[in-house]
Coordinates of C-alpha atoms in Angstrom, one line a residue:
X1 CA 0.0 0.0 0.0
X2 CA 2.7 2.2 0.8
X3 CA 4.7 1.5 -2.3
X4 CA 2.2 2.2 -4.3
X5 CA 1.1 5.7 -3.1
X6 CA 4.8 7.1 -3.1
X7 CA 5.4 5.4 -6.5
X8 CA 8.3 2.9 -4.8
X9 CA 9.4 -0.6 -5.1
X10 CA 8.4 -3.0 -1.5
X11 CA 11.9 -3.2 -0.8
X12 CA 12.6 0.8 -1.4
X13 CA 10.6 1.1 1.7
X14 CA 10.5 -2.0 3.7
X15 CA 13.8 -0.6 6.0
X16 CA 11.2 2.6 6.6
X17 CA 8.3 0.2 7.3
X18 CA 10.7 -1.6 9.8
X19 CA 11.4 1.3 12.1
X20 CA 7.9 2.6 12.0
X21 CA 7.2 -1.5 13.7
X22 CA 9.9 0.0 16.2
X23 CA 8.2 2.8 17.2
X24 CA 4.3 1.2 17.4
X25 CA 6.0 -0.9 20.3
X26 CA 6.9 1.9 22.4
X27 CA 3.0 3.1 23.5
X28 CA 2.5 -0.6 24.3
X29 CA 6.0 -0.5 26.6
X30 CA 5.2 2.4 28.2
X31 CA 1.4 1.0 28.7
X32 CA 3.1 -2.1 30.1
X33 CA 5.4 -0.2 32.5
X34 CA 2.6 2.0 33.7
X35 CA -0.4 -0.9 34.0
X36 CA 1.6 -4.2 34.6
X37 CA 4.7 -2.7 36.8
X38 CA 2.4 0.5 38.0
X39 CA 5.9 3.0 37.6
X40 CA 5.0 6.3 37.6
X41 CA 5.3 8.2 34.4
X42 CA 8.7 9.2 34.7
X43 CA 10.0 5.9 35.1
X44 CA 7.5 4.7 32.4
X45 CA 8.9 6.9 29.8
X46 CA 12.7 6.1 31.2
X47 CA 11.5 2.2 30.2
X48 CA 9.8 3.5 26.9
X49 CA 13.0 4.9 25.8
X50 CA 15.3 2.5 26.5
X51 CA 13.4 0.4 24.1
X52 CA 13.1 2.7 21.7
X53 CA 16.8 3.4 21.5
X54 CA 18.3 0.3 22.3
X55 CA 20.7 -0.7 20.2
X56 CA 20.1 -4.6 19.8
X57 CA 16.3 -3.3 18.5
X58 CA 18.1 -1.4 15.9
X59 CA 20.2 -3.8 14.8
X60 CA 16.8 -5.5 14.1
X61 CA 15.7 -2.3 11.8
X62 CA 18.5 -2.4 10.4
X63 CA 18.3 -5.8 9.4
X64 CA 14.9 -5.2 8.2
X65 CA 13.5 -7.9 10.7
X66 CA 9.8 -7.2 10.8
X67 CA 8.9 -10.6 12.4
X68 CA 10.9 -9.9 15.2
X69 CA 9.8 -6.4 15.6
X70 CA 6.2 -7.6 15.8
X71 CA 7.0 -10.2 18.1
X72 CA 8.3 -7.6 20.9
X73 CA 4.9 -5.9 21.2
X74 CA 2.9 -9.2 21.0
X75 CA 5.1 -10.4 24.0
X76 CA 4.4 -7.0 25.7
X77 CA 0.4 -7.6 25.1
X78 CA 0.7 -11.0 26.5
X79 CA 2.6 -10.3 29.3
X80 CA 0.0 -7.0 30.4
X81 CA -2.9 -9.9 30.1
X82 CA -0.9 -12.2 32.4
X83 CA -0.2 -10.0 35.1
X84 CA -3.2 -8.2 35.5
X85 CA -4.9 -11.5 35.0
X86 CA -3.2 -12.7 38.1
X87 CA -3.9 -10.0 39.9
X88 CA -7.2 -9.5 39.4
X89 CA -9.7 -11.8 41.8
X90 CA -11.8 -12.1 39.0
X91 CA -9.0 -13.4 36.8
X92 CA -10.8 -16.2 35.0
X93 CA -13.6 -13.7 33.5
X94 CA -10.7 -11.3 32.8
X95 CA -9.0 -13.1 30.7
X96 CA -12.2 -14.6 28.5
X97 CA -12.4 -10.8 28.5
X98 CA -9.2 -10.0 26.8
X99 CA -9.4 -13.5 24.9
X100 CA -9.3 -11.7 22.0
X101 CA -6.2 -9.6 22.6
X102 CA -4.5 -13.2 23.4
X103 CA -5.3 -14.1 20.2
X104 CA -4.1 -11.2 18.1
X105 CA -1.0 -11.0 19.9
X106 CA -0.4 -15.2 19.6
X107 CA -1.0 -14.5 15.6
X108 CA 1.7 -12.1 15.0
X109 CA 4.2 -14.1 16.8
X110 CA 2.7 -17.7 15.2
X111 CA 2.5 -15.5 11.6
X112 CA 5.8 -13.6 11.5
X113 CA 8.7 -14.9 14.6
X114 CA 6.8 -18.0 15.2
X115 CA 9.3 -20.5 16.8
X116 CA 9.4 -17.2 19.5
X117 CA 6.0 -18.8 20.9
X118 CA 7.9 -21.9 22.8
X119 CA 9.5 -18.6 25.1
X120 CA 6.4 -15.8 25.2
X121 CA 5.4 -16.9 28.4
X122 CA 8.5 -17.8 29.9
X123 CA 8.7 -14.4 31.8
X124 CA 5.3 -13.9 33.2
X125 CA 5.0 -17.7 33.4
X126 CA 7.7 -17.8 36.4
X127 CA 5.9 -14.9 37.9
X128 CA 2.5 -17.0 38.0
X129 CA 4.2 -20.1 38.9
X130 CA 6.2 -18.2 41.7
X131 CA 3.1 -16.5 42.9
X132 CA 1.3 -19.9 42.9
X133 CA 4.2 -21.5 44.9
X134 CA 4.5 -18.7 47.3
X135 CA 0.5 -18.4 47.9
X136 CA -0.6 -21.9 47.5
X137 CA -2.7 -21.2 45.1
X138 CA -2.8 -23.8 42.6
X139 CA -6.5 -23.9 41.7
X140 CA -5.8 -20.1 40.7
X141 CA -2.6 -20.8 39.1
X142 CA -4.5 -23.8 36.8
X143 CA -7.3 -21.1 35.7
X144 CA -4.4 -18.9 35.1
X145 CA -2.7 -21.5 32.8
X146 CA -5.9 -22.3 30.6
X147 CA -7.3 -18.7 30.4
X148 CA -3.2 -18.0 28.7
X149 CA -3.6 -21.4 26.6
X150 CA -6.8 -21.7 25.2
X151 CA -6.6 -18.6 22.6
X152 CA -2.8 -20.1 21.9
X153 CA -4.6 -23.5 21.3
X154 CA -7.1 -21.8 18.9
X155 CA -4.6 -19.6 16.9
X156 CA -2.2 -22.5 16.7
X157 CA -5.3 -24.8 15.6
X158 CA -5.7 -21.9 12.6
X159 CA -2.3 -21.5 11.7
X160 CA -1.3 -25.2 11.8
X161 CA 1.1 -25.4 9.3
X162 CA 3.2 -22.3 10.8
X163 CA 3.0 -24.8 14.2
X164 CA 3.9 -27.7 12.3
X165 CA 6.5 -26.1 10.5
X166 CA 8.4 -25.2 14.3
X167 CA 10.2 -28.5 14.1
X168 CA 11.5 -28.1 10.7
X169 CA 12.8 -24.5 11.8
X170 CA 14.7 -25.5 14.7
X171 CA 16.5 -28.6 12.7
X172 CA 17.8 -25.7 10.0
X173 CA 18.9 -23.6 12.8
X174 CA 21.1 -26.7 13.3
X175 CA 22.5 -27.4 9.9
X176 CA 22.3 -23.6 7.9
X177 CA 24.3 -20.7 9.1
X178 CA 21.3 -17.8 8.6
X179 CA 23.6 -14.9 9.1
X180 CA 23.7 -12.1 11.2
X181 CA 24.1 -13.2 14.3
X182 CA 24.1 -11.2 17.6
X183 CA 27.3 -11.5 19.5
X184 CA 26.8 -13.3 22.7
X185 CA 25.6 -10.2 24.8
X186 CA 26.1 -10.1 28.8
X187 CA 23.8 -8.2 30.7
X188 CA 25.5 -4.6 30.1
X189 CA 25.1 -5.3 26.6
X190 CA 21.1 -6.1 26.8
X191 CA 20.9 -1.8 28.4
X192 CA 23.2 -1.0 24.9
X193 CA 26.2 -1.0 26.6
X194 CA 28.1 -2.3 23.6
X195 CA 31.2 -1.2 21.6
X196 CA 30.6 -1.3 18.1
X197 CA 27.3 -1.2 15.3
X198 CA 27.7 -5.0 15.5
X199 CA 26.9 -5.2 19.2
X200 CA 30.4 -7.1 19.7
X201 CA 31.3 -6.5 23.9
X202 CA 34.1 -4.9 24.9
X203 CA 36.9 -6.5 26.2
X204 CA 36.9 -9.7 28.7
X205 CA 37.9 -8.0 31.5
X206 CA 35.8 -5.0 31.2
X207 CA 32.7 -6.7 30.4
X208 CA 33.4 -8.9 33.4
X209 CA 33.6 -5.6 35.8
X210 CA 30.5 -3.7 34.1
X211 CA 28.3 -7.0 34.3
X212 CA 29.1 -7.8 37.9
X213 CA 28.0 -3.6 38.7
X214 CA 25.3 -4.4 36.8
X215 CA 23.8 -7.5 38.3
X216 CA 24.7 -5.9 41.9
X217 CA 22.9 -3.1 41.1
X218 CA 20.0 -4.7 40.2
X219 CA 20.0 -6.9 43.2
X220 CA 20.4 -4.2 44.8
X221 CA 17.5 -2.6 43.7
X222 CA 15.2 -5.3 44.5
X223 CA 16.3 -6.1 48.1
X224 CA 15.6 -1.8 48.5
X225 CA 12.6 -2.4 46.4
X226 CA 11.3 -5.2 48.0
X227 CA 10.9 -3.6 51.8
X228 CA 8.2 -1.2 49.8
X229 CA 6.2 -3.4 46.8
X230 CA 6.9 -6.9 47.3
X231 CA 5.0 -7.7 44.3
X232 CA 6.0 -4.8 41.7
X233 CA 9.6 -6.0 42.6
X234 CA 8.8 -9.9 42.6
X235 CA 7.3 -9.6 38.8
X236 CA 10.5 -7.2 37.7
X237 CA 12.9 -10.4 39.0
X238 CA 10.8 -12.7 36.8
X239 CA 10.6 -10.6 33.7
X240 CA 14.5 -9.5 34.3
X241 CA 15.5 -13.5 34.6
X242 CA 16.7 -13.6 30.7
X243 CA 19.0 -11.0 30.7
X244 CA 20.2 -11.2 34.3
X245 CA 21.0 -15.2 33.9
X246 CA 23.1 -14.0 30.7

């Protein structure tokens, strides 16, 4: 549609359409910051940005990787549904409430990034299941898990052949070497702490010092955090897991 109003070739405009998928995500980060980790709007919009001008997103523009840019926001969307879902005491009717929005964001990630769907709940998955372990509450935690399922069950049951096709894409990651891979990052890196465009580290030993402030720092911040909102500072750990265990 683009193309043809301004007269261009798909791939004259598809690094354009890219970062415009970049910058749809940051209302639903901020949205997320504010509603799932309640932050004020200062800290919201510190969050916002950091996505917005992190550099491991714009490697993805630069790449022209619309799937994964998709993906980021769809994770976002699932992980708002989640947490409020859990914290809500009506959290069954919630969710058949927001089926819909499960659904949407379960079909961008099944239709562009799908083999991203085996992860999508890892995050707030640990923070249910650690909420369930630390309350007990296992009757709540199995609504939780079938109120998040069922619209993945649907969409998948649509988009079969993207499901069936998972397999195939994890055996090619095996035997083809796709390209452009991301150095392995350590937790500075994930903030943009990196040293050049191709998000190579810097060296051993400095990466060891400004990963170890990092990490500190964060545990820091939740043992500070934690004497105030237990449960703002419990759902940051969980989300935080991937790039902290890096």
């Amino acid at each position: 549609l683009n193309g043809a109003i301004f007269g261009l070739a798909g791939y004259q405009i598809a690094s354009l359409m890219t970062a415009i998928f970049l910058v749809l995500g940051m209302p639903i980060v901020f949205w997320l910051a504010r509603s799932g980790f309640r932050y004020g709007p200062g800290g919201s919009l510190v969050l916002t940005l950091l996505y917005g001008l992190s550099p491991i997103l714009w490697y993805a523009v630069a790449h022209v990787s619309m799937s994964q840019l998709l993906a980021a926001p769809a994770i976002a969307l699932i992980t708002w549904v989640g947490v409020v879902a859990w914290r809500t005491k009506a959290g069954w009717r919630m969710m058949s409430a927001h089926a819909g929005l499960l659904a949407i964001a379960y079909w961008l990630i099944l239709g562009g990034y799908n083999f991203i769907v085996v992860v999508c709940l890892l995050p707030v998955g640990l923070y249910a299941l650690g909420s369930a372990l630390w309350m007990g509450a296992w009757a709540r935690f199995t609504r939780w898990v079938l109120g998040m399922g069922v619209p993945l069950v649907i969409v998948g049951g649509v988009a079969f052949d993207r499901v069936a096709g998972l397999w195939e894409r994890f055996q090619l990651f095996q035997q083809y070497d796709f390209g452009w891979k991301i150095p392995a990052l350590s937790p500075e890196g994930w903030l943009g702490l990196v040293a050049n465009v191709s998000l190579a580290g810097y060296s051993e030993g400095f990466r060891w010092v400004i990963s170890v402030i990092l990490v500190v720092t964060v545990l820091l911040a939740w043992a500070w955090g934690a004497k105030r909102r237990q449960s703002q500072v419990f759902l940051a750990a969980c989300l935080s897991v991937p790039i902290v265990v890096g």
